[in-house]
Short mmCIF file of the C-alpha atoms (twelve columns), coordinates in Angstrom:
data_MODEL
# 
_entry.id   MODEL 
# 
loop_
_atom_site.group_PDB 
_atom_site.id 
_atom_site.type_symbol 
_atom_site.label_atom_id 
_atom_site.label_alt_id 
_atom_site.label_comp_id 
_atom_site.label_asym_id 
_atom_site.label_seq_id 
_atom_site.Cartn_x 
_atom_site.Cartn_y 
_atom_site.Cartn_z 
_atom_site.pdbx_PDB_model_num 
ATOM 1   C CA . UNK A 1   -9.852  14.876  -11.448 1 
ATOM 2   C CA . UNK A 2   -7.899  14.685  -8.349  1 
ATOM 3   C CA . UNK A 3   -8.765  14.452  -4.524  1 
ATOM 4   C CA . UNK A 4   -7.155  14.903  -1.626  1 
ATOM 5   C CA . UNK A 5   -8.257  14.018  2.352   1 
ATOM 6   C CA . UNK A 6   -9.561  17.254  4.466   1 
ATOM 7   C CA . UNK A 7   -10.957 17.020  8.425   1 
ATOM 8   C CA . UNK A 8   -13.327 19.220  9.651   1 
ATOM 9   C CA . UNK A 9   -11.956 21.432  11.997  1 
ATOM 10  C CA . UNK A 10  -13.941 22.857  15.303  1 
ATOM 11  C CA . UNK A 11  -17.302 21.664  16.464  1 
ATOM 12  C CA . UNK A 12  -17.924 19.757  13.061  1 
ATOM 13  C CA . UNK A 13  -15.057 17.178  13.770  1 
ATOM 14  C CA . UNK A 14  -16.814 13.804  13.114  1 
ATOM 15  C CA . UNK A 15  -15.614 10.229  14.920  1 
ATOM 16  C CA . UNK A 16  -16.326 7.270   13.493  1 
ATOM 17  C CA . UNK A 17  -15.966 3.496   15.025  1 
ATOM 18  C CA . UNK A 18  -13.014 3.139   17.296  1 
ATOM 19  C CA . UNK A 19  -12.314 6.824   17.650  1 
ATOM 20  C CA . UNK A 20  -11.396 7.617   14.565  1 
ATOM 21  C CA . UNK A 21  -11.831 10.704  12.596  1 
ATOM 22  C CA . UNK A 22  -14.087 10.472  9.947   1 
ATOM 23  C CA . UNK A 23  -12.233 12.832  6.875   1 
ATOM 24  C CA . UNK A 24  -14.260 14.007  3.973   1 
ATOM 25  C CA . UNK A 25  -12.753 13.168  0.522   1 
ATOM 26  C CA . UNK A 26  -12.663 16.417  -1.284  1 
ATOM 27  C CA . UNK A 27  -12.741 17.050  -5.233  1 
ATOM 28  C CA . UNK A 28  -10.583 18.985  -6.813  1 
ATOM 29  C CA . UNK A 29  -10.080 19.536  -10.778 1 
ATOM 30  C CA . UNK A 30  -6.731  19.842  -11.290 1 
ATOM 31  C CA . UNK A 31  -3.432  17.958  -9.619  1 
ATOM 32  C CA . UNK A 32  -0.632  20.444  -10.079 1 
ATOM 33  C CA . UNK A 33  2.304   17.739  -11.778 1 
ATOM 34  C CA . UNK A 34  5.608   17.809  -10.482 1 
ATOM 35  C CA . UNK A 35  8.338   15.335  -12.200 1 
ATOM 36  C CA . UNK A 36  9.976   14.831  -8.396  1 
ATOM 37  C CA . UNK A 37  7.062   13.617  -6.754  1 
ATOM 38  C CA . UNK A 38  5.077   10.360  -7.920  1 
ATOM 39  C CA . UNK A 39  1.722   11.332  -9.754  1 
ATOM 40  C CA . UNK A 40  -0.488  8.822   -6.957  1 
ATOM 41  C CA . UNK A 41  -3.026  10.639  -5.064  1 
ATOM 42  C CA . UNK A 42  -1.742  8.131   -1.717  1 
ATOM 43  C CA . UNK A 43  1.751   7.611   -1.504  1 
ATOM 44  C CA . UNK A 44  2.556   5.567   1.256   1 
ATOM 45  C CA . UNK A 45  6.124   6.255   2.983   1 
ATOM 46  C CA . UNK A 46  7.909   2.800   4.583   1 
ATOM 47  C CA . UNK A 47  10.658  2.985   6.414   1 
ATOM 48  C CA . UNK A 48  13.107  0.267   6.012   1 
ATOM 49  C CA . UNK A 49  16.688  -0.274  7.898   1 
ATOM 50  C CA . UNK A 50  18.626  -0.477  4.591   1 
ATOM 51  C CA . UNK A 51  17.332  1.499   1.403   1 
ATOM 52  C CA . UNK A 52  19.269  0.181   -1.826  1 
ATOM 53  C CA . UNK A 53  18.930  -3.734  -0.110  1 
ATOM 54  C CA . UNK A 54  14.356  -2.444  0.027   1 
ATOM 55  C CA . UNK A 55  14.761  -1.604  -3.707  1 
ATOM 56  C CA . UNK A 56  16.166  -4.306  -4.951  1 
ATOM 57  C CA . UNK A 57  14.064  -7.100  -2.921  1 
ATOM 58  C CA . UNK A 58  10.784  -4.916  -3.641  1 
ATOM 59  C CA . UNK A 59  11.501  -5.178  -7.385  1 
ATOM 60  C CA . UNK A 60  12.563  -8.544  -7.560  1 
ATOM 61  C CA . UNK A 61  9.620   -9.996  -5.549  1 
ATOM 62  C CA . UNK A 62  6.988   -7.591  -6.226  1 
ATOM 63  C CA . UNK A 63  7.824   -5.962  -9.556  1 
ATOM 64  C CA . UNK A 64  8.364   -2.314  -7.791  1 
ATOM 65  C CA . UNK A 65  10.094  -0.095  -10.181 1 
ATOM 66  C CA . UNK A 66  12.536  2.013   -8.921  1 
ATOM 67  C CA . UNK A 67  11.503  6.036   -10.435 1 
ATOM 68  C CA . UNK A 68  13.808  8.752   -8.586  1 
ATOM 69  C CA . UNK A 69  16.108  7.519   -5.881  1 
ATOM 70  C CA . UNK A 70  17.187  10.540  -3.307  1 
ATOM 71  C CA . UNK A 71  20.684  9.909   -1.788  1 
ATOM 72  C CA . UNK A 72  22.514  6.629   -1.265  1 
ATOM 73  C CA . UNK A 73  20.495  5.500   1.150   1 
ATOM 74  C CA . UNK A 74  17.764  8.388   2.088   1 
ATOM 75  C CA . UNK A 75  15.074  7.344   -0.171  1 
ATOM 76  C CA . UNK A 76  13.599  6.104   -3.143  1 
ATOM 77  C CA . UNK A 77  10.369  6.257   -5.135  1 
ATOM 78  C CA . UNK A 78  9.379   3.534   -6.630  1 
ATOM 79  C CA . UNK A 79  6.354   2.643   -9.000  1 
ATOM 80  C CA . UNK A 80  3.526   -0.354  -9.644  1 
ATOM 81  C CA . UNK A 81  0.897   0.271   -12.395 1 
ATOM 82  C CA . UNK A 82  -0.607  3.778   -11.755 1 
ATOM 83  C CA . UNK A 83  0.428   3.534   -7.622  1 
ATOM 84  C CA . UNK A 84  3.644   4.520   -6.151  1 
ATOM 85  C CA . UNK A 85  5.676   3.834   -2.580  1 
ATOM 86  C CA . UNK A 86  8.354   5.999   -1.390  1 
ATOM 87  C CA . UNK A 87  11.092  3.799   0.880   1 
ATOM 88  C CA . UNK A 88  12.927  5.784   3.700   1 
ATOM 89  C CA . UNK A 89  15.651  4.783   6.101   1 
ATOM 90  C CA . UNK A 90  15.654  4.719   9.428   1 
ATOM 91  C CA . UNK A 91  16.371  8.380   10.777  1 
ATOM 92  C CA . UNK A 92  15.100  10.477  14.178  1 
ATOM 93  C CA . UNK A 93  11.752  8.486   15.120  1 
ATOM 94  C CA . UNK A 94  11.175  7.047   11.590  1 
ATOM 95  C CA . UNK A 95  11.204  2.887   12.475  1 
ATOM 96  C CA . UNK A 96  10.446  -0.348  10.238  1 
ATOM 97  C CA . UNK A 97  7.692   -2.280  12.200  1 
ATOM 98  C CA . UNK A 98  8.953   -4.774  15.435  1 
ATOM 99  C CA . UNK A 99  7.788   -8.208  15.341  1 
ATOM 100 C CA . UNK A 100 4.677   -9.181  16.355  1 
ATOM 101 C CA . UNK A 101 3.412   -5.766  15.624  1 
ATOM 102 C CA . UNK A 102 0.826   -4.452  12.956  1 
ATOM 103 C CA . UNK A 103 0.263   -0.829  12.825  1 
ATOM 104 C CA . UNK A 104 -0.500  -0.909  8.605   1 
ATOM 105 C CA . UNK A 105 -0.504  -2.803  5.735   1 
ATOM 106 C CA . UNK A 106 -0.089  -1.769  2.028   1 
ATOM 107 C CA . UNK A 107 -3.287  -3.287  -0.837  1 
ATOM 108 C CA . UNK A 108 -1.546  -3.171  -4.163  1 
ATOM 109 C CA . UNK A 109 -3.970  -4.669  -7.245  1 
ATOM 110 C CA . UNK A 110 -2.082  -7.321  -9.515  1 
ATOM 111 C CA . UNK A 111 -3.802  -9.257  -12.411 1 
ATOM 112 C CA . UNK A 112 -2.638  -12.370 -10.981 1 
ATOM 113 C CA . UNK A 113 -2.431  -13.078 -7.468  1 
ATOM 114 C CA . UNK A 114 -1.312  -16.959 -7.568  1 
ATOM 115 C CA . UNK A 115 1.292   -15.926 -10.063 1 
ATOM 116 C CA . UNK A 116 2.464   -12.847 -8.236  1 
ATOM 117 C CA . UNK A 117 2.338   -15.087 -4.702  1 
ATOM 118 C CA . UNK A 118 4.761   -17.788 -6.223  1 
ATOM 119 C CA . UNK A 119 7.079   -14.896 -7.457  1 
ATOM 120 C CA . UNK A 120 6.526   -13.546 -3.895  1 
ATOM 121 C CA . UNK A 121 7.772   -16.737 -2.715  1 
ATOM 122 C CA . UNK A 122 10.678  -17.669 -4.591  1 
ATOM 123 C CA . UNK A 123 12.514  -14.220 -3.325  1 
ATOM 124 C CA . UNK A 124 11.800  -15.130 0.121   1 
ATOM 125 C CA . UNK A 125 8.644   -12.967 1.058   1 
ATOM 126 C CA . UNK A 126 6.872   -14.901 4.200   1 
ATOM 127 C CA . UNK A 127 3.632   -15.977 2.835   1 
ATOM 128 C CA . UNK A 128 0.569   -15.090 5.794   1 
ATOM 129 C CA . UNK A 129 -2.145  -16.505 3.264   1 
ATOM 130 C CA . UNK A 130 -2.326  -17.770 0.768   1 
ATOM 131 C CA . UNK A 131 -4.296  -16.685 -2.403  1 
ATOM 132 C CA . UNK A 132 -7.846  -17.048 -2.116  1 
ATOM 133 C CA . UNK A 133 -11.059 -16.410 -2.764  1 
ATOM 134 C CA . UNK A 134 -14.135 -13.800 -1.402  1 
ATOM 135 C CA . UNK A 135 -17.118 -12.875 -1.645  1 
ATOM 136 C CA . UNK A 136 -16.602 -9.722  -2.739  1 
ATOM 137 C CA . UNK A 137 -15.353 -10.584 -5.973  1 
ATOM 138 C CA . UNK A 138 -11.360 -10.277 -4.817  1 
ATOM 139 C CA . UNK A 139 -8.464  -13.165 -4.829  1 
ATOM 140 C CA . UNK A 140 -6.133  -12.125 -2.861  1 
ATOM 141 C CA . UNK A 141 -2.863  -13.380 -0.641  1 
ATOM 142 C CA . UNK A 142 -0.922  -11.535 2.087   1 
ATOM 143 C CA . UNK A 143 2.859   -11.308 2.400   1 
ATOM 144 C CA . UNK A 144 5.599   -9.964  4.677   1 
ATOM 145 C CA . UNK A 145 8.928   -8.559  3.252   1 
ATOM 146 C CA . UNK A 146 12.296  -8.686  5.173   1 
ATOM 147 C CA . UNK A 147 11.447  -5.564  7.265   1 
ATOM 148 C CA . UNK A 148 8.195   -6.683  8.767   1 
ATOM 149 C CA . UNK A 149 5.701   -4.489  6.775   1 
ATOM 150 C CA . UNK A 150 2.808   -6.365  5.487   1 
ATOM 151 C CA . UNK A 151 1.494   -6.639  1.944   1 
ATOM 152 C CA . UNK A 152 -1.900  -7.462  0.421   1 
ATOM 153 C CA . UNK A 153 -2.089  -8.382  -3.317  1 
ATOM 154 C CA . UNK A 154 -5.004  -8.390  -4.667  1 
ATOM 155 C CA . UNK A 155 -6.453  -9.816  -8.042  1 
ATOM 156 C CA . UNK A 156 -9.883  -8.497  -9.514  1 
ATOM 157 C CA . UNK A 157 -12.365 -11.868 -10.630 1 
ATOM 158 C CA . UNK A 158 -15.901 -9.877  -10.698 1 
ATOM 159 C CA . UNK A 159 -17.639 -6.710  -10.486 1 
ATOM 160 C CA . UNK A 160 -19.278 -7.396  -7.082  1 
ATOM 161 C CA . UNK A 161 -21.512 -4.707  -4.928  1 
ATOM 162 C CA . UNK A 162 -20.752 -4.067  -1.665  1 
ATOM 163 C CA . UNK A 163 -24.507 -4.820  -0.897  1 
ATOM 164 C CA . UNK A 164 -23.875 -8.347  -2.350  1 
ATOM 165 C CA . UNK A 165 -21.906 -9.711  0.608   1 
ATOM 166 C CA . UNK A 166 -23.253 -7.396  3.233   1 
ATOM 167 C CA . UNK A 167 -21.659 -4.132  2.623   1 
ATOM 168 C CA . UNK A 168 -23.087 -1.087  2.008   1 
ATOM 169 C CA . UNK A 169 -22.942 1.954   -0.388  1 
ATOM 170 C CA . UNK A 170 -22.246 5.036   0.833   1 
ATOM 171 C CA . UNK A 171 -20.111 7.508   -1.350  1 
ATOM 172 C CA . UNK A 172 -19.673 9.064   -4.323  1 
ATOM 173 C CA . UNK A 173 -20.278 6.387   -7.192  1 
# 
């Protein structure tokens, strides 16, 4: 089963805290497949000055595989577990982030954060924090790669509810 994001439209648009719109996660049944596309549900696009130079840093610190690459230097997809990250140049307003500025960060799940950190590391990612451990059952460290965009890795140690350390429930279980 498959889902994809939908807004309401008209008088039932719905903000939620900081002016944001509140979209509905919607069901569907079946994902069409297509081999030129990665199978993820979220694919997040980052745009980075030099393509091939992404690939190979993203691999070798991260463990990115590369799946389809588009172009010299247009764009590649690339895979991690079950996720997938498409990495684009730099073309008409598409920009890798400035210094000093956040506007998004990418949560990928490893099985070991300290491990994947150190690997991090050694190919020159610029550790923000470093691994550790909350409440919510998560270990996780947060990284910076060449271009600016920032990276959470995250490592699983417990089944924890949200209503454990002060979250709540709200969705579909």
């Amino acid at each position: 089963m498959g889902c994809h994001l939908a807004a309401d439209v008209g008088q039932g648009q719905v903000w939620g805290e900081f002016g944001v719109k509140v979209l509905t996660v919607v069901e569907s049944t079946a994902m069409k497949t297509n081999r030129s596309i990665p199978a993820a549900t979220v694919i997040p696009v980052l745009t980075y000055p030099d393509v091939r130079q992404a690939v190979a840093w993203l691999s070798a610190a991260f463990g990115f595989v590369e799946r389809v690459r588009i172009g010299e230097d247009h764009r590649a997809q690339l895979g991690f577990g079950d996720g997938a990250l498409i990495v684009a140049d730099v073309r008409g307003d598409r920009r890798p982030p400035h210094t000093g500025e956040v506007t998004h960060s990418v949560m990928v799940r490893v099985d070991d954060a300290r491990a994947h950190c150190e690997r991090a590391r050694a190919h020159g990612a610029r550790i923000l924090m470093e691994p550790s451990d909350f409440d919510y059952g998560e270990r996780q460290y947060k990284a910076e790669d060449p271009a600016g965009h920032q990276w959470t890795f995250s490592e699983t140690l417990a089944d924890v509810t949200p209503e454990e350390w002060g979250g709540q429930s709200v969705g579909p279980k």
